């Protein structure tokens, strides 16, 4: 509860659903002129990285011929992303396998960590998702020009479109290409933010309606349980969507549709 | 909206770069090659095992074939031996039968000869007895007898 809301809340039950997204600085840190303060966002990124490191190293520590549970998780995620790349990009895309794998596992870990009570959802911040999406956008564009040279501009001229429609179609193609980083980043950020906000709002209802008895309070609680299940699904699904769109953009750059 | 507090952007970006960079290096240098090695080894092992199984199956097939061939040969040989034995026994029996038959025929011939001799002797005796009897009867009736005339008469009757 922010100070602001505590003042305006009056009743004491007012809950600011956006409070959970606040960045709190734990250790102020200045690298030259760059503010590199260690915040709750940094903390959960580090936790995600640590968990992933433990998962990957512990999972493969035995290198068993017949995998155990942990090794199966690691191997299945490996095969999952490898197949995603093969299916969407082809064997030429396997060069980018480490990147897509890291991207998927990182976003998945951050999304799922966000489902832990009292935790912080790194991917609910537009700047993080936009940075990732913009990096992919720039990388894919450079890749497109590196592979096809100026021929990559033909990407904006679809096949089989009558010449008189080109003045209309080409700007649309260009705009849709340029908005890719925005749609990619907003999709993830908005999903995470909306889900967590709705959970918080219903949590507020539990307290507000709970004042009228157990039954009115239980109803939003039941709803919250269901929503939590949905949010876990969304967390995994959005990581998948981010990874598969990256694959599709890679394919566009390598093979031009 | 905390997402639009711009002063928080730079620290988030810095840590994103650090953590993502670390993860990328960890994945691409350490974790993923390990997984790839394990998966590769498993694929090789499975292929090897399948090869070996194929080989064993081929050996089994060969053994079965050899066994069946040996069985067929043994059966043919047994059949041959049985046939041979049967033939040999048949021949032996035939030979013994012929020998016995020959011996029997000999005995029969001998017996017949003996019967003929006996019969002849008997017939010769009949003439002498007839002559004696006839001579005696004639002597009784006539008081005297001509032996040579009686012999002639008996010979005539015996013819």
mmCIF file of C-alpha atoms in Angstrom:
data_model
loop_
_atom_site.group_PDB
_atom_site.id
_atom_site.type_symbol
_atom_site.label_atom_id
_atom_site.label_comp_id
_atom_site.label_asym_id
_atom_site.label_seq_id
_atom_site.Cartn_x
_atom_site.Cartn_y
_atom_site.Cartn_z
ATOM 1 C CA UNK A 1 0.000 0.000 0.000
ATOM 2 C CA UNK A 2 1.554 3.223 -1.054
ATOM 3 C CA UNK A 3 1.665 6.197 1.189
ATOM 4 C CA UNK A 4 -0.618 8.044 -1.165
ATOM 5 C CA UNK A 5 -3.331 5.392 -0.940
ATOM 6 C CA UNK A 6 -3.036 4.944 2.753
ATOM 7 C CA UNK A 7 -3.874 8.606 3.082
ATOM 8 C CA UNK A 8 -6.823 8.460 0.690
ATOM 9 C CA UNK A 9 -8.002 4.987 1.658
ATOM 10 C CA UNK A 10 -9.742 6.108 4.787
ATOM 11 C CA UNK A 11 -11.287 2.723 5.644
ATOM 12 C CA UNK A 12 -7.899 1.029 5.732
ATOM 13 C CA UNK A 13 -9.020 -1.744 3.291
ATOM 14 C CA UNK A 14 -8.219 0.201 0.166
ATOM 15 C CA UNK A 15 -5.654 -1.688 -1.858
ATOM 16 C CA UNK A 16 -3.730 -0.190 -4.704
ATOM 17 C CA UNK A 17 -3.522 -2.966 -7.322
ATOM 18 C CA UNK A 18 -0.609 -1.189 -9.004
ATOM 19 C CA UNK A 19 1.478 -1.099 -5.851
ATOM 20 C CA UNK A 20 2.886 -4.561 -6.583
ATOM 21 C CA UNK A 21 4.610 -3.222 -9.696
ATOM 22 C CA UNK A 22 6.605 -0.565 -7.884
ATOM 23 C CA UNK A 23 10.359 -0.643 -8.288
ATOM 24 C CA UNK A 24 12.076 -0.558 -4.924
ATOM 25 C CA UNK A 25 15.766 0.209 -4.780
ATOM 26 C CA UNK A 26 17.665 -2.063 -2.416
ATOM 27 C CA UNK A 27 21.249 -0.884 -3.063
ATOM 28 C CA UNK A 28 21.836 2.375 -4.924
ATOM 29 C CA UNK A 29 24.709 1.778 -7.336
ATOM 30 C CA UNK A 30 26.309 4.168 -9.777
ATOM 31 C CA UNK A 31 28.520 2.861 -12.602
ATOM 32 C CA UNK A 32 30.076 6.010 -14.051
ATOM 33 C CA UNK A 33 27.103 8.052 -15.127
ATOM 34 C CA UNK A 34 24.848 4.980 -15.299
ATOM 35 C CA UNK A 35 22.368 4.223 -12.528
ATOM 36 C CA UNK A 36 22.801 0.490 -11.906
ATOM 37 C CA UNK A 37 20.956 0.339 -8.600
ATOM 38 C CA UNK A 38 20.048 -3.113 -7.366
ATOM 39 C CA UNK A 39 16.231 -3.134 -7.210
ATOM 40 C CA UNK A 40 13.523 -5.726 -6.617
ATOM 41 C CA UNK A 41 13.441 -6.162 -10.394
ATOM 42 C CA UNK A 42 17.178 -6.916 -10.399
ATOM 43 C CA UNK A 43 16.700 -9.290 -7.460
ATOM 44 C CA UNK A 44 14.111 -11.386 -9.282
ATOM 45 C CA UNK A 45 16.156 -11.417 -12.469
ATOM 46 C CA UNK A 46 19.071 -12.755 -10.431
ATOM 47 C CA UNK A 47 16.822 -15.297 -8.689
ATOM 48 C CA UNK A 48 15.519 -16.452 -12.080
ATOM 49 C CA UNK A 49 19.060 -16.762 -13.416
ATOM 50 C CA UNK A 50 20.155 -18.661 -10.319
ATOM 51 C CA UNK A 51 17.206 -21.059 -10.500
ATOM 52 C CA UNK A 52 17.808 -21.652 -14.204
ATOM 53 C CA UNK A 53 21.502 -22.262 -13.578
ATOM 54 C CA UNK A 54 20.693 -24.745 -10.821
ATOM 55 C CA UNK A 55 18.073 -26.442 -13.003
ATOM 56 C CA UNK A 56 20.384 -26.768 -15.988
ATOM 57 C CA UNK A 57 23.461 -27.857 -14.064
ATOM 58 C CA UNK A 58 21.721 -30.108 -11.528
ATOM 59 C CA UNK A 59 19.536 -31.581 -14.232
ATOM 60 C CA UNK A 60 22.511 -32.557 -16.366
ATOM 61 C CA UNK A 61 24.882 -33.403 -13.526
ATOM 62 C CA UNK A 62 24.342 -37.157 -13.825
ATOM 63 C CA UNK A 63 24.193 -37.186 -17.639
ATOM 64 C CA UNK A 64 22.193 -40.368 -17.306
ATOM 65 C CA UNK A 65 21.401 -42.509 -20.310
ATOM 66 C CA UNK A 66 17.894 -42.903 -18.881
ATOM 67 C CA UNK A 67 16.988 -39.442 -17.539
ATOM 68 C CA UNK A 68 15.491 -38.794 -14.129
ATOM 69 C CA UNK A 69 12.833 -36.183 -13.444
ATOM 70 C CA UNK A 70 15.050 -33.116 -13.392
ATOM 71 C CA UNK A 71 17.043 -34.249 -16.404
ATOM 72 C CA UNK A 72 13.773 -34.920 -18.239
ATOM 73 C CA UNK A 73 12.625 -31.354 -17.582
ATOM 74 C CA UNK A 74 15.874 -30.001 -18.999
ATOM 75 C CA UNK A 75 15.878 -32.342 -21.985
ATOM 76 C CA UNK A 76 12.208 -31.763 -22.761
ATOM 77 C CA UNK A 77 12.649 -27.977 -22.757
ATOM 78 C CA UNK A 78 15.713 -28.428 -24.982
ATOM 79 C CA UNK A 79 13.790 -30.576 -27.456
ATOM 80 C CA UNK A 80 10.766 -28.258 -27.236
ATOM 81 C CA UNK A 81 12.717 -25.182 -28.313
ATOM 82 C CA UNK A 82 14.851 -27.127 -30.812
ATOM 83 C CA UNK A 83 11.687 -28.441 -32.485
ATOM 84 C CA UNK A 84 10.113 -24.994 -32.417
ATOM 85 C CA UNK A 85 13.121 -23.590 -34.263
ATOM 86 C CA UNK A 86 13.289 -26.494 -36.712
ATOM 87 C CA UNK A 87 9.576 -26.285 -37.508
ATOM 88 C CA UNK A 88 9.419 -22.506 -37.877
ATOM 89 C CA UNK A 89 12.828 -21.568 -39.201
ATOM 90 C CA UNK A 90 14.387 -24.767 -40.461
ATOM 91 C CA UNK A 91 17.895 -26.015 -39.806
ATOM 92 C CA UNK A 92 19.360 -22.599 -40.638
ATOM 93 C CA UNK A 93 17.702 -21.307 -37.463
ATOM 94 C CA UNK A 94 19.610 -23.700 -35.193
ATOM 95 C CA UNK A 95 22.424 -21.123 -35.081
ATOM 96 C CA UNK A 96 20.094 -19.003 -32.930
ATOM 97 C CA UNK A 97 19.070 -21.893 -30.718
ATOM 98 C CA UNK A 98 21.033 -20.738 -27.631
ATOM 99 C CA UNK A 99 19.472 -17.293 -27.885
ATOM 100 C CA UNK A 100 15.891 -18.483 -28.305
ATOM 101 C CA UNK A 101 16.369 -21.089 -25.584
ATOM 102 C CA UNK A 102 17.744 -18.519 -23.151
ATOM 103 C CA UNK A 103 14.971 -16.096 -24.081
ATOM 104 C CA UNK A 104 12.211 -18.652 -23.537
ATOM 105 C CA UNK A 105 13.591 -20.029 -20.278
ATOM 106 C CA UNK A 106 14.290 -16.550 -18.906
ATOM 107 C CA UNK A 107 10.824 -15.192 -19.667
ATOM 108 C CA UNK A 108 9.175 -18.404 -18.440
ATOM 109 C CA UNK A 109 11.149 -18.277 -15.192
ATOM 110 C CA UNK A 110 10.329 -14.588 -14.656
ATOM 111 C CA UNK A 111 6.617 -15.128 -15.412
ATOM 112 C CA UNK A 112 6.340 -18.127 -13.114
ATOM 113 C CA UNK A 113 8.335 -16.446 -10.356
ATOM 114 C CA UNK A 114 5.809 -13.641 -10.547
ATOM 115 C CA UNK A 115 3.111 -16.143 -9.508
ATOM 116 C CA UNK A 116 4.789 -16.691 -6.138
ATOM 117 C CA UNK A 117 3.044 -14.569 -3.480
ATOM 118 C CA UNK A 118 4.983 -11.454 -2.412
ATOM 119 C CA UNK A 119 7.258 -11.786 -5.420
ATOM 120 C CA UNK A 120 7.838 -9.293 -8.183
ATOM 121 C CA UNK A 121 7.042 -9.846 -11.853
ATOM 122 C CA UNK A 122 9.933 -8.507 -13.901
ATOM 123 C CA UNK A 123 8.058 -9.011 -17.182
ATOM 124 C CA UNK A 124 5.201 -6.792 -16.029
ATOM 125 C CA UNK A 125 7.403 -3.795 -16.861
ATOM 126 C CA UNK A 126 7.195 -2.476 -20.384
ATOM 127 C CA UNK A 127 10.804 -1.356 -20.382
ATOM 128 C CA UNK A 128 12.073 -4.931 -19.858
ATOM 129 C CA UNK A 129 9.834 -6.530 -22.456
ATOM 130 C CA UNK A 130 10.433 -3.672 -24.875
ATOM 131 C CA UNK A 131 14.197 -3.982 -24.475
ATOM 132 C CA UNK A 132 13.999 -7.675 -25.318
ATOM 133 C CA UNK A 133 11.621 -7.092 -28.233
ATOM 134 C CA UNK A 134 13.659 -4.190 -29.587
ATOM 135 C CA UNK A 135 16.866 -6.191 -29.375
ATOM 136 C CA UNK A 136 15.175 -8.977 -31.349
ATOM 137 C CA UNK A 137 13.777 -6.480 -33.851
ATOM 138 C CA UNK A 138 17.180 -4.864 -34.459
ATOM 139 C CA UNK A 139 18.961 -8.191 -34.575
ATOM 140 C CA UNK A 140 16.466 -9.699 -37.007
ATOM 141 C CA UNK A 141 16.597 -6.627 -39.260
ATOM 142 C CA UNK A 142 20.409 -6.698 -39.347
ATOM 143 C CA UNK A 143 20.248 -10.418 -40.074
ATOM 144 C CA UNK A 144 17.792 -9.816 -42.920
ATOM 145 C CA UNK A 145 20.056 -7.255 -44.572
ATOM 146 C CA UNK A 146 23.144 -9.390 -43.944
ATOM 147 C CA UNK A 147 21.573 -12.403 -45.650
ATOM 148 C CA UNK A 148 19.722 -10.691 -48.497
ATOM 149 C CA UNK A 149 21.486 -7.315 -48.856
ATOM 150 C CA UNK A 150 19.197 -4.646 -50.241
ATOM 151 C CA UNK A 151 16.989 -7.462 -51.517
ATOM 152 C CA UNK A 152 15.554 -7.526 -48.014
ATOM 153 C CA UNK A 153 13.496 -4.459 -48.992
ATOM 154 C CA UNK A 154 11.501 -6.822 -51.228
ATOM 155 C CA UNK A 155 10.154 -8.209 -47.976
ATOM 156 C CA UNK A 156 7.818 -5.207 -47.935
ATOM 157 C CA UNK A 157 6.509 -5.973 -51.425
ATOM 158 C CA UNK A 158 4.334 -9.072 -51.168
ATOM 159 C CA UNK A 159 4.089 -11.416 -54.133
ATOM 160 C CA UNK A 160 0.973 -11.473 -56.265
ATOM 161 C CA UNK A 161 -0.263 -8.007 -55.335
ATOM 162 C CA UNK A 162 -1.423 -5.916 -58.329
ATOM 163 C CA UNK A 163 0.887 -2.963 -59.040
ATOM 164 C CA UNK A 164 -1.822 -0.358 -58.450
ATOM 165 C CA UNK A 165 -2.300 -1.668 -54.885
ATOM 166 C CA UNK A 166 1.395 -1.433 -54.016
ATOM 167 C CA UNK A 167 1.275 2.227 -52.864
ATOM 168 C CA UNK A 168 -1.256 1.038 -50.298
ATOM 169 C CA UNK A 169 0.205 -2.366 -49.386
ATOM 170 C CA UNK A 170 3.866 -1.387 -49.028
ATOM 171 C CA UNK A 171 3.283 1.291 -46.340
ATOM 172 C CA UNK A 172 1.058 -1.160 -44.465
ATOM 173 C CA UNK A 173 3.798 -3.783 -44.611
ATOM 174 C CA UNK A 174 6.408 -1.286 -43.455
ATOM 175 C CA UNK A 175 4.262 -0.077 -40.565
ATOM 176 C CA UNK A 176 3.402 -3.622 -39.511
ATOM 177 C CA UNK A 177 7.103 -4.478 -39.597
ATOM 178 C CA UNK A 178 8.079 -1.414 -37.585
ATOM 179 C CA UNK A 179 5.395 -2.043 -34.960
ATOM 180 C CA UNK A 180 6.656 -5.567 -34.318
ATOM 181 C CA UNK A 181 8.756 -4.622 -31.282
ATOM 182 C CA UNK A 182 5.786 -2.737 -29.837
ATOM 183 C CA UNK A 183 3.259 -5.530 -30.345
ATOM 184 C CA UNK A 184 5.749 -8.145 -29.115
ATOM 185 C CA UNK A 185 6.630 -6.251 -25.957
ATOM 186 C CA UNK A 186 3.156 -4.911 -25.153
ATOM 187 C CA UNK A 187 1.610 -8.392 -25.513
ATOM 188 C CA UNK A 188 3.840 -9.837 -22.786
ATOM 189 C CA UNK A 189 3.858 -6.806 -20.512
ATOM 190 C CA UNK A 190 0.091 -6.227 -20.742
ATOM 191 C CA UNK A 191 -0.739 -9.849 -20.102
ATOM 192 C CA UNK A 192 1.437 -10.009 -17.025
ATOM 193 C CA UNK A 193 0.331 -6.660 -15.679
ATOM 194 C CA UNK A 194 -3.369 -7.252 -16.310
ATOM 195 C CA UNK A 195 -3.319 -10.703 -14.753
ATOM 196 C CA UNK A 196 -1.605 -9.555 -11.597
ATOM 197 C CA UNK A 197 -3.787 -6.468 -11.338
ATOM 198 C CA UNK A 198 -6.973 -8.523 -11.614
ATOM 199 C CA UNK A 199 -5.675 -10.905 -8.945
ATOM 200 C CA UNK A 200 -5.006 -7.969 -6.651
ATOM 201 C CA UNK A 201 -8.405 -6.436 -7.335
ATOM 202 C CA UNK A 202 -10.127 -9.709 -6.437
ATOM 203 C CA UNK A 203 -7.948 -9.986 -3.364
ATOM 204 C CA UNK A 204 -9.318 -6.595 -2.400
ATOM 205 C CA UNK A 205 -12.861 -7.915 -2.920
ATOM 206 C CA UNK A 206 -12.164 -10.821 -0.575
ATOM 207 C CA UNK A 207 -11.405 -8.386 2.209
ATOM 208 C CA UNK A 208 -14.121 -5.895 1.322
ATOM 209 C CA UNK A 209 -16.891 -8.508 0.960
ATOM 210 C CA UNK A 210 -15.497 -10.601 3.791
ATOM 211 C CA UNK A 211 -16.693 -7.837 6.060
ATOM 212 C CA UNK A 212 -20.260 -9.018 5.295
ATOM 213 C CA UNK A 213 -19.675 -12.628 6.270
ATOM 214 C CA UNK A 214 -17.838 -15.730 5.150
ATOM 215 C CA UNK A 215 -19.919 -16.508 2.089
ATOM 216 C CA UNK A 216 -19.582 -13.141 0.285
ATOM 217 C CA UNK A 217 -15.841 -13.312 0.995
ATOM 218 C CA UNK A 218 -15.466 -16.873 -0.247
ATOM 219 C CA UNK A 219 -16.906 -16.110 -3.654
ATOM 220 C CA UNK A 220 -14.111 -13.775 -4.837
ATOM 221 C CA UNK A 221 -11.623 -16.106 -3.146
ATOM 222 C CA UNK A 222 -12.845 -19.031 -5.258
ATOM 223 C CA UNK A 223 -12.608 -16.805 -8.281
ATOM 224 C CA UNK A 224 -9.036 -15.934 -7.334
ATOM 225 C CA UNK A 225 -8.072 -19.597 -7.108
ATOM 226 C CA UNK A 226 -9.408 -20.168 -10.609
ATOM 227 C CA UNK A 227 -7.702 -17.022 -11.876
ATOM 228 C CA UNK A 228 -4.399 -18.121 -10.357
ATOM 229 C CA UNK A 229 -4.602 -21.317 -12.392
ATOM 230 C CA UNK A 230 -5.334 -19.270 -15.478
ATOM 231 C CA UNK A 231 -2.420 -16.945 -14.727
ATOM 232 C CA UNK A 232 0.018 -19.864 -14.480
ATOM 233 C CA UNK A 233 -1.211 -20.914 -17.906
ATOM 234 C CA UNK A 234 -0.815 -17.372 -19.227
ATOM 235 C CA UNK A 235 2.699 -17.173 -17.767
ATOM 236 C CA UNK A 236 3.774 -20.247 -19.733
ATOM 237 C CA UNK A 237 1.760 -19.330 -22.811
ATOM 238 C CA UNK A 238 3.203 -15.809 -23.087
ATOM 239 C CA UNK A 239 6.753 -17.139 -22.809
ATOM 240 C CA UNK A 240 5.873 -19.566 -25.597
ATOM 241 C CA UNK A 241 4.296 -16.811 -27.720
ATOM 242 C CA UNK A 242 7.354 -14.587 -27.274
ATOM 243 C CA UNK A 243 9.674 -17.395 -28.310
ATOM 244 C CA UNK A 244 7.620 -18.530 -31.275
ATOM 245 C CA UNK A 245 7.215 -14.959 -32.594
ATOM 246 C CA UNK A 246 10.988 -14.601 -32.333
ATOM 247 C CA UNK A 247 11.253 -17.772 -34.421
ATOM 248 C CA UNK A 248 8.824 -16.387 -36.994
ATOM 249 C CA UNK A 249 10.750 -13.105 -37.234
ATOM 250 C CA UNK A 250 13.983 -15.074 -37.648
ATOM 251 C CA UNK A 251 12.368 -17.076 -40.423
ATOM 252 C CA UNK A 252 11.214 -13.880 -42.155
ATOM 253 C CA UNK A 253 14.745 -12.513 -42.021
ATOM 254 C CA UNK A 254 16.358 -15.741 -43.249
ATOM 255 C CA UNK A 255 13.818 -16.853 -45.845
ATOM 256 C CA UNK A 256 11.661 -13.751 -46.596
ATOM 257 C CA UNK A 257 8.232 -15.316 -45.825
ATOM 258 C CA UNK B 1 1.630 3.677 -12.993
ATOM 259 C CA UNK B 2 5.028 2.356 -11.806
ATOM 260 C CA UNK B 3 5.816 1.092 -15.313
ATOM 261 C CA UNK B 4 6.144 4.654 -16.558
ATOM 262 C CA UNK B 5 8.482 5.980 -13.894
ATOM 263 C CA UNK B 6 11.365 6.719 -16.194
ATOM 264 C CA UNK B 7 14.061 6.902 -13.551
ATOM 265 C CA UNK B 8 13.611 3.150 -12.984
ATOM 266 C CA UNK B 9 14.309 2.308 -16.625
ATOM 267 C CA UNK B 10 18.080 2.501 -16.601
ATOM 268 C CA UNK B 11 18.660 0.189 -13.610
ATOM 269 C CA UNK B 12 16.221 -2.357 -15.056
ATOM 270 C CA UNK B 13 17.969 -2.246 -18.429
ATOM 271 C CA UNK B 14 21.426 -2.548 -16.863
ATOM 272 C CA UNK B 15 20.431 -5.605 -14.859
ATOM 273 C CA UNK B 16 18.544 -7.098 -17.801
ATOM 274 C CA UNK B 17 21.706 -6.888 -19.888
ATOM 275 C CA UNK B 18 23.855 -8.347 -17.096
ATOM 276 C CA UNK B 19 21.507 -11.217 -16.238
ATOM 277 C CA UNK B 20 20.503 -12.046 -19.800
ATOM 278 C CA UNK B 21 24.128 -11.872 -20.891
ATOM 279 C CA UNK B 22 25.150 -14.196 -18.090
ATOM 280 C CA UNK B 23 22.315 -16.617 -18.902
ATOM 281 C CA UNK B 24 23.177 -16.598 -22.607
ATOM 282 C CA UNK B 25 26.822 -17.428 -21.919
ATOM 283 C CA UNK B 26 25.894 -20.082 -19.331
ATOM 284 C CA UNK B 27 23.394 -21.713 -21.699
ATOM 285 C CA UNK B 28 25.444 -21.568 -24.880
ATOM 286 C CA UNK B 29 28.826 -22.467 -23.350
ATOM 287 C CA UNK B 30 27.932 -24.904 -20.583
ATOM 288 C CA UNK B 31 24.363 -26.159 -20.343
ATOM 289 C CA UNK B 32 23.263 -26.650 -23.943
ATOM 290 C CA UNK B 33 26.437 -28.436 -25.150
ATOM 291 C CA UNK B 34 26.049 -30.851 -22.240
ATOM 292 C CA UNK B 35 22.444 -31.599 -23.139
ATOM 293 C CA UNK B 36 23.392 -31.957 -26.792
ATOM 294 C CA UNK B 37 26.147 -34.434 -25.862
ATOM 295 C CA UNK B 38 23.808 -36.513 -23.708
ATOM 296 C CA UNK B 39 21.101 -36.554 -26.378
ATOM 297 C CA UNK B 40 23.680 -37.438 -29.015
ATOM 298 C CA UNK B 41 25.081 -40.265 -26.897
ATOM 299 C CA UNK B 42 21.607 -41.596 -26.270
ATOM 300 C CA UNK B 43 20.740 -41.493 -29.972
ATOM 301 C CA UNK B 44 24.010 -43.292 -30.794
ATOM 302 C CA UNK B 45 23.407 -45.836 -28.079
ATOM 303 C CA UNK B 46 19.882 -46.529 -29.285
ATOM 304 C CA UNK B 47 21.098 -46.871 -32.865
ATOM 305 C CA UNK B 48 23.877 -49.203 -31.693
ATOM 306 C CA UNK B 49 21.459 -51.285 -29.675
ATOM 307 C CA UNK B 50 19.090 -51.515 -32.612
ATOM 308 C CA UNK B 51 21.988 -52.583 -34.830
ATOM 309 C CA UNK B 52 23.006 -55.200 -32.325
ATOM 310 C CA UNK B 53 19.445 -56.441 -31.990
ATOM 311 C CA UNK B 54 19.257 -56.667 -35.770
ATOM 312 C CA UNK B 55 22.485 -58.647 -35.804
ATOM 313 C CA UNK B 56 21.265 -61.002 -33.100
ATOM 314 C CA UNK B 57 18.044 -61.504 -34.992
ATOM 315 C CA UNK B 58 20.003 -62.340 -38.111
ATOM 316 C CA UNK B 59 22.086 -64.837 -36.139
ATOM 317 C CA UNK B 60 18.944 -66.373 -34.703
ATOM 318 C CA UNK B 61 17.455 -66.672 -38.160
ATOM 319 C CA UNK B 62 20.613 -68.317 -39.408
ATOM 320 C CA UNK B 63 20.627 -70.752 -36.489
ATOM 321 C CA UNK B 64 16.989 -71.613 -37.117
ATOM 322 C CA UNK B 65 17.717 -72.132 -40.785
ATOM 323 C CA UNK B 66 20.694 -74.366 -40.006
ATOM 324 C CA UNK B 67 18.641 -76.322 -37.504
ATOM 325 C CA UNK B 68 15.835 -76.846 -39.977
ATOM 326 C CA UNK B 69 18.273 -77.882 -42.651
ATOM 327 C CA UNK B 70 19.933 -80.375 -40.279
ATOM 328 C CA UNK B 71 16.530 -81.654 -39.268
ATOM 329 C CA UNK B 72 15.495 -82.175 -42.887
ATOM 330 C CA UNK B 73 18.774 -83.922 -43.628
ATOM 331 C CA UNK B 74 18.417 -86.181 -40.616
ATOM 332 C CA UNK B 75 14.888 -87.008 -41.633
ATOM 333 C CA UNK B 76 15.979 -87.853 -45.169
ATOM 334 C CA UNK B 77 18.817 -89.978 -43.854
ATOM 335 C CA UNK B 78 16.542 -91.818 -41.437
ATOM 336 C CA UNK B 79 14.157 -92.472 -44.279
ATOM 337 C CA UNK B 80 17.012 -93.790 -46.387
ATOM 338 C CA UNK B 81 18.274 -96.062 -43.631
ATOM 339 C CA UNK B 82 14.774 -97.405 -43.048
ATOM 340 C CA UNK B 83 14.341 -98.074 -46.752
ATOM 341 C CA UNK B 84 17.726 -99.764 -46.957
ATOM 342 C CA UNK B 85 16.974 -101.950 -43.966
ATOM 343 C CA UNK B 86 13.607 -102.827 -45.381
ATOM 344 C CA UNK B 87 15.187 -103.757 -48.716
ATOM 345 C CA UNK B 88 17.914 -105.782 -47.078
ATOM 346 C CA UNK B 89 15.450 -107.686 -44.877
ATOM 347 C CA UNK B 90 13.216 -108.296 -47.839
ATOM 348 C CA UNK B 91 16.126 -109.676 -49.852
ATOM 349 C CA UNK B 92 17.238 -111.897 -46.970
ATOM 350 C CA UNK B 93 13.768 -113.257 -46.476
ATOM 351 C CA UNK B 94 13.483 -113.913 -50.177
ATOM 352 C CA UNK B 95 16.806 -115.718 -50.215
ATOM 353 C CA UNK B 96 15.894 -117.846 -47.204
ATOM 354 C CA UNK B 97 12.509 -118.595 -48.708
ATOM 355 C CA UNK B 98 14.137 -119.725 -51.947
ATOM 356 C CA UNK B 99 16.643 -121.896 -50.059
ATOM 357 C CA UNK B 100 13.914 -123.511 -48.006
ATOM 358 C CA UNK B 101 11.805 -124.045 -51.102
ATOM 359 C CA UNK B 102 14.745 -125.653 -52.895
ATOM 360 C CA UNK B 103 15.409 -127.902 -49.935
ATOM 361 C CA UNK B 104 11.750 -128.843 -49.733
ATOM 362 C CA UNK B 105 11.616 -129.583 -53.459
ATOM 363 C CA UNK B 106 14.664 -131.833 -53.065
ATOM 364 C CA UNK B 107 13.033 -133.655 -50.189
ATOM 365 C CA UNK B 108 9.836 -134.007 -52.147
ATOM 366 C CA UNK B 109 11.688 -135.425 -55.122
ATOM 367 C CA UNK B 110 13.558 -137.879 -52.899
ATOM 368 C CA UNK B 111 10.376 -138.962 -51.205
ATOM 369 C CA UNK B 112 8.663 -139.408 -54.551
ATOM 370 C CA UNK B 113 11.606 -141.530 -55.753
ATOM 371 C CA UNK B 114 11.381 -143.636 -52.621
ATOM 372 C CA UNK B 115 7.621 -144.000 -53.068
ATOM 373 C CA UNK B 116 8.166 -145.060 -56.667
ATOM 374 C CA UNK B 117 10.803 -147.624 -55.628
ATOM 375 C CA UNK B 118 8.605 -148.979 -52.865
ATOM 376 C CA UNK B 119 5.678 -149.135 -55.258
ATOM 377 C CA UNK B 120 7.794 -151.033 -57.813
ATOM 378 C CA UNK B 121 9.057 -153.432 -55.146
ATOM 379 C CA UNK B 122 5.532 -153.935 -53.934
ATOM 380 C CA UNK B 123 4.344 -154.585 -57.459
ATOM 381 C CA UNK B 124 7.168 -157.128 -57.988
ATOM 382 C CA UNK B 125 6.185 -158.865 -54.765
ATOM 383 C CA UNK B 126 2.559 -158.912 -55.918
ATOM 384 C CA UNK B 127 3.581 -160.932 -59.007
ATOM 385 C CA UNK B 128 5.605 -163.448 -56.994
ATOM 386 C CA UNK B 129 2.841 -163.818 -54.392
ATOM 387 C CA UNK B 130 0.210 -164.128 -57.140
ATOM 388 C CA UNK B 131 2.296 -166.748 -58.935
ATOM 389 C CA UNK B 132 2.859 -168.643 -55.650
ATOM 390 C CA UNK B 133 -0.808 -168.462 -54.713
ATOM 391 C CA UNK B 134 -1.973 -169.394 -58.184
ATOM 392 C CA UNK B 135 0.540 -172.244 -58.342
ATOM 393 C CA UNK B 136 -0.586 -173.498 -54.938
ATOM 394 C CA UNK B 137 -4.273 -173.305 -55.941
ATOM 395 C CA UNK B 138 -3.581 -175.134 -59.214
ATOM 396 C CA UNK B 139 -1.561 -177.759 -57.352
ATOM 397 C CA UNK B 140 -4.407 -178.278 -54.875
ATOM 398 C CA UNK B 141 -6.982 -178.556 -57.628
ATOM 399 C CA UNK B 142 -5.082 -180.578 -60.184
ATOM 400 C CA UNK B 143 -2.557 -182.294 -58.008
ATOM 401 C CA UNK B 144 0.257 -181.018 -60.147
ATOM 402 C CA UNK B 145 1.246 -177.638 -61.479
ATOM 403 C CA UNK B 146 3.213 -176.229 -64.288
ATOM 404 C CA UNK B 147 5.052 -173.281 -62.780
ATOM 405 C CA UNK B 148 6.039 -171.618 -65.990
ATOM 406 C CA UNK B 149 2.460 -171.870 -67.351
ATOM 407 C CA UNK B 150 1.152 -170.215 -64.143
ATOM 408 C CA UNK B 151 3.748 -167.456 -64.422
ATOM 409 C CA UNK B 152 2.605 -166.783 -67.963
ATOM 410 C CA UNK B 153 -1.055 -166.771 -66.915
ATOM 411 C CA UNK B 154 -0.356 -164.364 -63.967
ATOM 412 C CA UNK B 155 1.642 -162.034 -66.195
ATOM 413 C CA UNK B 156 -1.246 -161.987 -68.670
ATOM 414 C CA UNK B 157 -3.676 -161.120 -65.836
ATOM 415 C CA UNK B 158 -1.440 -158.453 -64.402
ATOM 416 C CA UNK B 159 -1.144 -156.553 -67.643
#
